[in-house]
Short mmCIF file of C-alpha atoms and ligand atoms in Angstrom, two decimals:
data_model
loop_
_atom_site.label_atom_id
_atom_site.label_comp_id
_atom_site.label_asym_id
_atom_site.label_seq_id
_atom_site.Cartn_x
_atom_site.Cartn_y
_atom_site.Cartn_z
CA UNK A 20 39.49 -43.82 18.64
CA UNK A 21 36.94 -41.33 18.21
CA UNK A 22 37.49 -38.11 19.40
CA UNK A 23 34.80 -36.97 21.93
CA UNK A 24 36.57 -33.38 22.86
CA UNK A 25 36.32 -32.62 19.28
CA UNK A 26 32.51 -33.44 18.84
CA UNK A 27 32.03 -31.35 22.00
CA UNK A 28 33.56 -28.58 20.33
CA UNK A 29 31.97 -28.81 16.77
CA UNK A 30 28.55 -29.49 19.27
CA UNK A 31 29.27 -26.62 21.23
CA UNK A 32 29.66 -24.33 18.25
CA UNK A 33 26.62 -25.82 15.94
CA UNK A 34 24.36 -25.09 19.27
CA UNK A 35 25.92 -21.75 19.55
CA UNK A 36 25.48 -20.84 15.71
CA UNK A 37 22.24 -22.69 14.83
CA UNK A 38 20.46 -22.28 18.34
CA UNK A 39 19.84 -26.12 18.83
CA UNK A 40 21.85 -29.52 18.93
CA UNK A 41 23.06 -31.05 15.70
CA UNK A 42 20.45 -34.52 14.67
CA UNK A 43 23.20 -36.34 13.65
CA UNK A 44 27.25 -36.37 13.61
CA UNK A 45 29.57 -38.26 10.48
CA UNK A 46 33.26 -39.07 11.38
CA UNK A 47 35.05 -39.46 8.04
CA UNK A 48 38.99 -40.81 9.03
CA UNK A 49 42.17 -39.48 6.92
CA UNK A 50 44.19 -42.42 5.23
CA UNK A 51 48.15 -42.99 5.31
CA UNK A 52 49.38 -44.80 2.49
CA UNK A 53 52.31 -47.74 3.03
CA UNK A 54 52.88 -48.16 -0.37
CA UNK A 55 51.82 -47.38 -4.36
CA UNK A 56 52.67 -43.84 -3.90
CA UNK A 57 51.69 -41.41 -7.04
CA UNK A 58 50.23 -44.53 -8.96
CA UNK A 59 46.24 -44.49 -8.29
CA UNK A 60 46.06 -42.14 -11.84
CA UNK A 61 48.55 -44.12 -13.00
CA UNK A 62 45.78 -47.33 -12.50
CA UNK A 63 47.96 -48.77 -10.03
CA UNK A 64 47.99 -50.57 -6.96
CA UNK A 65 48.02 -48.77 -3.76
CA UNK A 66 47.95 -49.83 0.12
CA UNK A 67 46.83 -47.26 2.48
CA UNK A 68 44.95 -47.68 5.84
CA UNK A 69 42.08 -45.17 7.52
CA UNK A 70 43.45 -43.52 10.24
CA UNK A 71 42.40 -42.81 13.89
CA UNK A 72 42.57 -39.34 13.06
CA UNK A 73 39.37 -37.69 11.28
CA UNK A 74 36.92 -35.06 10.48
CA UNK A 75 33.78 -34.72 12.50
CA UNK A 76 30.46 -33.06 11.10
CA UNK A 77 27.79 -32.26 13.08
CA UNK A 78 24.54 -31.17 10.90
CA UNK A 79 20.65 -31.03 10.35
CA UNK A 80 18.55 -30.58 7.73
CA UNK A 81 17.22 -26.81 7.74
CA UNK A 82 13.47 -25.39 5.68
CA UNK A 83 15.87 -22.74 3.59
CA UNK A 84 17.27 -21.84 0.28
CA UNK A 85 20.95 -21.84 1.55
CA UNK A 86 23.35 -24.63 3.28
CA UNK A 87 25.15 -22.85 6.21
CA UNK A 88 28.46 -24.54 7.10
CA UNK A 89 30.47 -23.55 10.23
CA UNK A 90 34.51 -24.64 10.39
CA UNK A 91 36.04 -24.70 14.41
CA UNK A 92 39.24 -24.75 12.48
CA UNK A 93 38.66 -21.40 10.87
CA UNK A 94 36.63 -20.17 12.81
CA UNK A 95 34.36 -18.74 9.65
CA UNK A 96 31.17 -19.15 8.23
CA UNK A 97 29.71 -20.20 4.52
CA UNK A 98 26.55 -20.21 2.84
CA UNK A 99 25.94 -21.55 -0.33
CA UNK A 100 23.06 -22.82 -2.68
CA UNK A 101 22.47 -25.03 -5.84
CA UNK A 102 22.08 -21.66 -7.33
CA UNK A 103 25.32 -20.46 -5.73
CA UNK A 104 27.40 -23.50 -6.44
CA UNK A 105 28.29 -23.46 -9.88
CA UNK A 106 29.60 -20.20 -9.77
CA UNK A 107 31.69 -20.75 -6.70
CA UNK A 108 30.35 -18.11 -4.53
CA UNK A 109 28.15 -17.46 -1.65
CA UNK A 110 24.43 -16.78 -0.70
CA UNK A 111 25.66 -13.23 -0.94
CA UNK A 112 27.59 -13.11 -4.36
CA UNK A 113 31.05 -13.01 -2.30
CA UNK A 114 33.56 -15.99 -3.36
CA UNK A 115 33.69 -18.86 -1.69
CA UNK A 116 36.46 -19.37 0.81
CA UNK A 117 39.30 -22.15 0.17
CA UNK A 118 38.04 -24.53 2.88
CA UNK A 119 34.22 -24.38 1.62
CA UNK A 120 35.41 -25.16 -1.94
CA UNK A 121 35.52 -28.82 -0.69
CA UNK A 122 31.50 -29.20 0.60
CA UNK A 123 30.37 -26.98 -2.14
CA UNK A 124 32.43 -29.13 -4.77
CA UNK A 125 30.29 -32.21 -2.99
CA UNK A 126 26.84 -30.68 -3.73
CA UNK A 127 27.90 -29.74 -6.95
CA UNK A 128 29.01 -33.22 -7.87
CA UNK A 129 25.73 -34.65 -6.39
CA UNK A 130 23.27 -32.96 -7.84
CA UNK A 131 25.19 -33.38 -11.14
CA UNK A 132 24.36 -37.46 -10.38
CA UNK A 133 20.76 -36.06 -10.05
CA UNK A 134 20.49 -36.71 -6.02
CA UNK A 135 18.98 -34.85 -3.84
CA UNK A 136 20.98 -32.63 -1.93
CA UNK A 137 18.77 -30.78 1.10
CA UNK A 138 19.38 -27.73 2.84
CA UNK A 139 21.78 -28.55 5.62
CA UNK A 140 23.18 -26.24 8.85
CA UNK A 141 27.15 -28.16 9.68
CA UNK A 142 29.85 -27.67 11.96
CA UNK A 143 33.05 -29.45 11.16
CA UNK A 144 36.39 -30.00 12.66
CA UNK A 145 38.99 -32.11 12.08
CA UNK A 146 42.26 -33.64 13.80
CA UNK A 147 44.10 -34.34 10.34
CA UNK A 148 46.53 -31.58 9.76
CA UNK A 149 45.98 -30.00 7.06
CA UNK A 150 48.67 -30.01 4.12
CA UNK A 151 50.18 -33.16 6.04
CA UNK A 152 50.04 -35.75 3.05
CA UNK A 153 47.27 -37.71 5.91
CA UNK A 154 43.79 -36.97 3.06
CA UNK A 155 42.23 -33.81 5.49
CA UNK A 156 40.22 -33.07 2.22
CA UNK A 157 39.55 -36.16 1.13
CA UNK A 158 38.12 -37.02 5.02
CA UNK A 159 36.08 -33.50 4.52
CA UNK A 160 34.89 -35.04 1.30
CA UNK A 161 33.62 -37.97 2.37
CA UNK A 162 31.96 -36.68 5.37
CA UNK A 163 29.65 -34.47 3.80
CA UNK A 164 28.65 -36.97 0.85
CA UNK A 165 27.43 -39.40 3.86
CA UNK A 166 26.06 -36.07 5.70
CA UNK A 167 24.12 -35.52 2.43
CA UNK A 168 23.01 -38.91 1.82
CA UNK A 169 21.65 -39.04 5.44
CA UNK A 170 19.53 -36.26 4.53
CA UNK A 171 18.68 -37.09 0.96
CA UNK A 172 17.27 -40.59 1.31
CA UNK A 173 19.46 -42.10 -1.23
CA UNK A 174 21.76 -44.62 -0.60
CA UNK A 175 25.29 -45.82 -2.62
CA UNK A 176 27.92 -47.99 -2.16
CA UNK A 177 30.86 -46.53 -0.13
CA UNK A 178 33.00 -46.88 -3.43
CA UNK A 179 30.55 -44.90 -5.56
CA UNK A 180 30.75 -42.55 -2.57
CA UNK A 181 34.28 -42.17 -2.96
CA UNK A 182 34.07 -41.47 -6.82
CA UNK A 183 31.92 -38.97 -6.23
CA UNK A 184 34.33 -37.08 -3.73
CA UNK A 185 37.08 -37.36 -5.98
CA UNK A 186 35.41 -36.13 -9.23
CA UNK A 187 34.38 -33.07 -6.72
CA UNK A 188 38.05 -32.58 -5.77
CA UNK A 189 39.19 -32.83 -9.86
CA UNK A 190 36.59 -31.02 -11.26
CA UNK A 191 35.31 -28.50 -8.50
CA UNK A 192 38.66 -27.66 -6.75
CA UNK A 193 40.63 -28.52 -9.03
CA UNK A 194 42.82 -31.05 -8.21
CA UNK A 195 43.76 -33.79 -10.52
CA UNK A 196 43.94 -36.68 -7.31
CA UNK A 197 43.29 -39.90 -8.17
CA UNK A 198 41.00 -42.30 -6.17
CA UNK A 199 43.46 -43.62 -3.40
CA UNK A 200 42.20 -41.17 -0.75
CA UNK A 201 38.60 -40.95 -0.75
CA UNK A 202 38.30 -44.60 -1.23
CA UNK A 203 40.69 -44.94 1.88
CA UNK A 204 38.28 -42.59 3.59
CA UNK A 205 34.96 -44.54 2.19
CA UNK A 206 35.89 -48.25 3.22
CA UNK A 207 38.46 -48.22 5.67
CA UNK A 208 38.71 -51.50 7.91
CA UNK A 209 39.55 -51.57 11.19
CA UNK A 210 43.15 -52.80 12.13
CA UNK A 211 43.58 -53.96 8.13
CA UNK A 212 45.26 -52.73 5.36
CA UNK A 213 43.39 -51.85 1.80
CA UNK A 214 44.51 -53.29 -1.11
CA UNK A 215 42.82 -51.49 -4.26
CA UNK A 216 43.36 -52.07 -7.70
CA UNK A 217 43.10 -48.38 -9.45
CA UNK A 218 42.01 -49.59 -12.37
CA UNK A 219 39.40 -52.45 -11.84
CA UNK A 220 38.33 -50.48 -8.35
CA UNK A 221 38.44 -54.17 -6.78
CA UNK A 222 40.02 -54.32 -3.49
CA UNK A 223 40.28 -56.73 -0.55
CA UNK A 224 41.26 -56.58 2.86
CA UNK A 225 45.20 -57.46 4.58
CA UNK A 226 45.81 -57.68 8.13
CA UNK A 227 48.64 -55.69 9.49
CA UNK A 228 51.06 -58.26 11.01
CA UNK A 229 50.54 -58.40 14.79
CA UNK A 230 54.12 -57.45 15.92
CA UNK A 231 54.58 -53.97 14.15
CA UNK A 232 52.78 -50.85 14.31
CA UNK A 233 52.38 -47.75 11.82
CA UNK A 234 53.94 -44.46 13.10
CA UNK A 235 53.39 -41.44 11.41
CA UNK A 236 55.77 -38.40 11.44
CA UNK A 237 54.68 -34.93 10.73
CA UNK A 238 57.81 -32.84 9.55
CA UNK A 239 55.41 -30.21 10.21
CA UNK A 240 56.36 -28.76 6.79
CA UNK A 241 53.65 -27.62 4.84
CA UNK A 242 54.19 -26.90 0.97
CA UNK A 243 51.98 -24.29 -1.31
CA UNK A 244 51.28 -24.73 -4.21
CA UNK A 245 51.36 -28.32 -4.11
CA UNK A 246 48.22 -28.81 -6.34
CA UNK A 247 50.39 -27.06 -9.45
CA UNK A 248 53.77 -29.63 -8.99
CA UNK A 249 50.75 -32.75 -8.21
CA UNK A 250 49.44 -31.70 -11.51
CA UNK A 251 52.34 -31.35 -13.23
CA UNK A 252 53.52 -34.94 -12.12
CA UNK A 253 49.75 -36.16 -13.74
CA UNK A 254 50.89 -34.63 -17.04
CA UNK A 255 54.04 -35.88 -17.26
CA UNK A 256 52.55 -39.97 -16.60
CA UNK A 257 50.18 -39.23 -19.73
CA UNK A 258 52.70 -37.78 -21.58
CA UNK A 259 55.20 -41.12 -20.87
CA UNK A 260 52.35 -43.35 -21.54
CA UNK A 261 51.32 -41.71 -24.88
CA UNK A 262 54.87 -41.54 -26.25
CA UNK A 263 55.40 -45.22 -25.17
CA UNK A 264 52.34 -46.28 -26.91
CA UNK A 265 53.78 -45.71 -30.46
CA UNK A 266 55.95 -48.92 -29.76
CA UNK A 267 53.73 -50.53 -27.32
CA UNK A 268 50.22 -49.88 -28.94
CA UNK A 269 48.22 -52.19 -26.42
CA UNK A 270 49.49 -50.03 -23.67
CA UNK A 271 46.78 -47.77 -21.84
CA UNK A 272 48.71 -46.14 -18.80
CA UNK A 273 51.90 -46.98 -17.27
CA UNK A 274 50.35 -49.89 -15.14
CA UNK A 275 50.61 -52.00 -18.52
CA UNK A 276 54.74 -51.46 -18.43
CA UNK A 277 56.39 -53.97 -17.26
CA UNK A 278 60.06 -52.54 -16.14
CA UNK A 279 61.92 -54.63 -18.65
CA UNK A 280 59.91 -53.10 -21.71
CA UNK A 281 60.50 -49.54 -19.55
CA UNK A 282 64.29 -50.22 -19.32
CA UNK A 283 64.31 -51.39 -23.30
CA UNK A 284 62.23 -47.70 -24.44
CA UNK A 285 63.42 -45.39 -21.95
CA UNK A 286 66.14 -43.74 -23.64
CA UNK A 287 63.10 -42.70 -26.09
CA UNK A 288 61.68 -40.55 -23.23
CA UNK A 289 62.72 -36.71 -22.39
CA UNK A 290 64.70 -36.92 -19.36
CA UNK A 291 62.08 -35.71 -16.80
CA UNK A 292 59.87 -37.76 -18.58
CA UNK A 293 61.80 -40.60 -18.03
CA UNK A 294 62.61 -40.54 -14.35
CA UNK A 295 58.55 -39.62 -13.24
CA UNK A 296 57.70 -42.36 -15.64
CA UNK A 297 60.64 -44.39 -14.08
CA UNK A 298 59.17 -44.23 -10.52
CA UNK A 299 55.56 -45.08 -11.23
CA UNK A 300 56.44 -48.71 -13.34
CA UNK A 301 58.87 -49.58 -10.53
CA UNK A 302 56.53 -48.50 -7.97
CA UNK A 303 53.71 -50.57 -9.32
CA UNK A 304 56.40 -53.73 -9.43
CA UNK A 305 57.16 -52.81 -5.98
CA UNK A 306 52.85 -53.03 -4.93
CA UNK A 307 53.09 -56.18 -6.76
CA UNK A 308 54.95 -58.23 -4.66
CA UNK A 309 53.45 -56.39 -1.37
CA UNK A 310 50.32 -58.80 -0.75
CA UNK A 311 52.42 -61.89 -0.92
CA UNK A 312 54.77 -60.30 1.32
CA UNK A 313 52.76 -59.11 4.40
CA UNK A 314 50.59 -62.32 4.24
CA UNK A 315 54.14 -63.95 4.68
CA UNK A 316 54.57 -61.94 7.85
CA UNK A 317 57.66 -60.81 5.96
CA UNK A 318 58.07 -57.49 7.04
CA UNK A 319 61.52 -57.08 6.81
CA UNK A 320 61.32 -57.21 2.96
CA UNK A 321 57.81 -55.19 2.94
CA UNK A 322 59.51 -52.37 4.84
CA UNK A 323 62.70 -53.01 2.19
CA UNK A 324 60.21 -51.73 -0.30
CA UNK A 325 58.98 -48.63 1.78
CA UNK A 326 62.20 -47.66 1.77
CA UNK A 327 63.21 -48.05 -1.96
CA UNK A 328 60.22 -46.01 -2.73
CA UNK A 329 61.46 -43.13 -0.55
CA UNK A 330 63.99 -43.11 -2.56
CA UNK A 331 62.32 -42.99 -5.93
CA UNK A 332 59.97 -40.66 -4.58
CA UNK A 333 63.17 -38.40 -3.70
CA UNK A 334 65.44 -38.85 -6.80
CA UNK A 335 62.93 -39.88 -9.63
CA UNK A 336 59.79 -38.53 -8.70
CA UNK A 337 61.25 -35.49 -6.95
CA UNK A 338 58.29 -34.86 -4.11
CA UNK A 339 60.68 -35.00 -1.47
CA UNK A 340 62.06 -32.02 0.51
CA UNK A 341 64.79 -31.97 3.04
CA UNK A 342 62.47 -32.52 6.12
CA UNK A 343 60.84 -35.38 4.81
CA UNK A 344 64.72 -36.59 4.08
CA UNK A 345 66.16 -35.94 7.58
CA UNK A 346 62.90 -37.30 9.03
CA UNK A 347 63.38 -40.63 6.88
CA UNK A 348 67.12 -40.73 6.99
CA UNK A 349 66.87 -40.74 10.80
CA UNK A 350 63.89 -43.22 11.29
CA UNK A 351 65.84 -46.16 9.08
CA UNK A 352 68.90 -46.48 11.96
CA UNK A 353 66.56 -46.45 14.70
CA UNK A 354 65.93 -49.67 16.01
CA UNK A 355 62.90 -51.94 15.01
CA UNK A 356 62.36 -49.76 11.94
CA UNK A 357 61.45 -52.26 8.68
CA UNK A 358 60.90 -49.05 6.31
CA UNK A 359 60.21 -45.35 6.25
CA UNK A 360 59.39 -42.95 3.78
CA UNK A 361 57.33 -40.07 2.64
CA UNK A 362 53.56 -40.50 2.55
CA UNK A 363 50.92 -39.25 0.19
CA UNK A 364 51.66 -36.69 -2.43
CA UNK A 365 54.72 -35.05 -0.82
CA UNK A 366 56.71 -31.84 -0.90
CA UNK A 367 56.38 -31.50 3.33
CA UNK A 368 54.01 -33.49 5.41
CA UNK A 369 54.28 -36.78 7.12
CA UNK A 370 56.11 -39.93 6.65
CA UNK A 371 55.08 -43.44 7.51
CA UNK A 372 57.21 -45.92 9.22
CA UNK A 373 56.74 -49.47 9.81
CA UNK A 374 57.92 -50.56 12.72
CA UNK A 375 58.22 -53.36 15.34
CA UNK A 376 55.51 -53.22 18.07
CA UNK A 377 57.73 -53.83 21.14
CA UNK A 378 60.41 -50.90 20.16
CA UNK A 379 57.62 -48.14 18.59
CA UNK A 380 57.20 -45.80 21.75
CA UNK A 381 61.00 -45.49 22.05
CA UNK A 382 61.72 -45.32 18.50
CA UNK A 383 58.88 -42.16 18.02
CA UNK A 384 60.20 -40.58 20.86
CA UNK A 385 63.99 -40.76 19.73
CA UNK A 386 62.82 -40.05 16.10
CA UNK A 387 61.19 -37.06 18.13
CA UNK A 388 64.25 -35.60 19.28
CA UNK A 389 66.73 -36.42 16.75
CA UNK A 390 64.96 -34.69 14.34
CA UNK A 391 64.04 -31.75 16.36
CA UNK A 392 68.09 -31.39 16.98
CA UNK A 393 68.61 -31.96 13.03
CA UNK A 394 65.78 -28.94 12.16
CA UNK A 395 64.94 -27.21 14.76
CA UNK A 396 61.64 -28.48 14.09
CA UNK A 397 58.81 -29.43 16.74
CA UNK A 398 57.32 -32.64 14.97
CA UNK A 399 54.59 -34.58 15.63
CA UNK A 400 55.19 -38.19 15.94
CA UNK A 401 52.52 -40.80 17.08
CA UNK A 402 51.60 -44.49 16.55
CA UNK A 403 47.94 -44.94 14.77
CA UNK A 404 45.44 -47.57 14.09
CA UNK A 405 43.52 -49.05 11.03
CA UNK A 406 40.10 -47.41 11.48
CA UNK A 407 37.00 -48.09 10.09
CA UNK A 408 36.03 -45.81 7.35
CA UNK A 409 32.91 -42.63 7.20
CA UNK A 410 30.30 -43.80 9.30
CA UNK A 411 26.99 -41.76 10.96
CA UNK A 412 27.78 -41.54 14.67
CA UNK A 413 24.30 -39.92 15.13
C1 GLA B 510 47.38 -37.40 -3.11
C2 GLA B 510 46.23 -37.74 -4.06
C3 GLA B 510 46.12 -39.25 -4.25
C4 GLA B 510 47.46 -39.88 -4.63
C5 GLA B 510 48.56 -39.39 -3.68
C6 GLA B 510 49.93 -39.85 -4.11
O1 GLA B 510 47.11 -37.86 -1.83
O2 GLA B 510 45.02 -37.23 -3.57
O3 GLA B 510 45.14 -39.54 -5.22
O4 GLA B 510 47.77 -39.60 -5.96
O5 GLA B 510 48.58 -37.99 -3.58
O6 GLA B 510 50.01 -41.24 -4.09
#
């Protein structure tokens, strides 16, 4: 589960940067999401898992003005202060590059709490792709709030944790995400599935039925840009709920829609309106009946729902692209598939399929190859486990 060839690399280069070994090492895991897809701002339900996959920081506290950060996966260098931070740029007045936006938009958010947030030298690496729909920033996130607390001598809850990452990500980098990521990265469970409700931030627990396993699919597609359409999508939920509030007044978001009152107003919505507004109150039905569903053991009509939500995420939603299609398309006539579709945010990535135990190595290798035939396309296709969430190796 944890990936030792990666910390000796990120080791390897922190001793070759900083002179010295790193005190202590965070692994923060990616998430994949099974099902409430584009609902967490919509304060829906949503039921992702941490993944084996994750990002690894190695770090120490260090007596100087700046933070120096390291990424393997760059191969480049950052330094920034709590002067330097607001302002976006480095100990040297240059901007900030894209990938240090993320652990500079974590010091920013926790010194606007008031912590404490020392000096550090880091090294990170991670095995989530990046762009893959899988969290990579969220994972980056989260490892360098617990990298910080480590140092800092505070202490909060994993979900405060994750709230913290997020308002980094909305209000540092700029992206309007909701919670469902960093939260995945803050409390994942090993071999369970997270329930969270986006709007009361409860959540519990759901073990994966024994017989199937989660397979992920990277199209190997990866969309720019995607932080403008995401956006977009945001704007268009606010604007549904606002114009359905002047005949529902007790309404706050979409999650208090039920689809018969949606199917009774819609024709008062713009088109484009309609259909994004369309996805997220069917979606949120859909999450609805999940809980009842797995606990059943009834995957068959769980992976019924994966699939209908591919295809609002395609048609209504529109964060599909052709890859993801093919990639889905194929996966649902292989056998001992319950349900595929796109996962995370969309436009390129990976999907998520659900899919008996027994038949998964054959099915990702066959998904493997048909695919590659259909596109052209290398993918990557592999079968992952429910991991624990950010935790201090060292
Ligand atoms: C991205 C965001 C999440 C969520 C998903 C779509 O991963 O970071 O908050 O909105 O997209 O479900």
């Amino acid at each position: 589960m944890t990936n030792l060839n990666l910390i000796d690399r990120i080791s390897t280069m922190y001793r070759a940067t900083f002179g010295d070994l790193p005190a202590h090492i965070v692994r923060a895991p990616g998430r994949v999401n099974l099902l409430g897809e584009h609902v967490d701002y919509n304060d829906g339900f949503v039921l992702p898992a941490a993944i084996d996959r994750a990002t690894y920081l190695a770090f120490s506290s260090v007596n100087a003005r700046h933070s120096t950060l390291a990424a393997v996966d760059f191969d480049q260098q950052a330094s920034f202060s709590a002067d330097s931070v607001p302002t976006k740029t480095q100990a040297d007045s240059s901007p900030l590059p894209e990938w240090a936006l993320y652990p500079a938009g974590v010091m920013w958010a926790l010194m606007e709490e008031g912590l404490p947030v020392p000096s550090m030298n880091a090294v990170f690496g991670s095995d989530v792709p990046r762009g893959s729909g899988l969290s990579s920033s969220a994972s980056v996130e989260m490892a360098f709030v617990l990298a910080w607390q480590t140092l800092g001598g505070w202490n909060l809850p994993p979900l405060r944790r994750a709230l913290l990452g997020q308002k980094a990500e909305n209000r540092y980098v700029g992206v309007n995400c909701g919670i469902m990521d960093q939260f995945a990265s803050a409390c994942g469970v090993e071999n369970r599935l997270l329930l969270l409700d986006c709007r009361s931030l409860e959540w519990k627990t759901i073990p994966l039925p024994e017989a199937v396993s989660i397979v992920i699919a990277d199209t190997t597609i990866r969309r720019k840009l995607t932080s403008g359409e995401y956006n977009k999508r945001r704007a268009a939920c606010e604007e549904a709920g606002r114009l359905l509030k002047q005949d529902l007044p007790n309404i706050q978001s979409l999650r208090d829609v039920s689809v018969e009152q949606f199917n009774r107003l819609a024709d008062k919505l713009p088109p484009e309106i309609e259909k994004r507004a369309r996805h997220v109150v069917e979606e949120i039905g859909r999450t609805r009946q999940a809980k009842a569903l797995l606990e059943a053991g009834d995957v068959r009509n769980f992976g019924r729902l994966m699939n209908e939500c591919h295809v609002s995420l395609r048609d209504l939603y529109e964060v599909s692209c052709p890859e993801l299609n093919v990639m889905v398309n194929i996966a649902q006539t292989l056998e001992g598939c319950y349900g595929a579709r796109l996962t995370g945010a969309g436009f390129g990535g990976c999907t998520v399929n659900l899919v008996a135990r027994e038949h998964a190595p054959a099915f990702a290798q066959e998904l493997a190859r048909r695919y590659e035939s259909q596109t052209g396309l290398h993918p990557e296709i592999y079968i992952t486990r429910a991991s624990k969430g950010v935790e201090l190796l060292k």
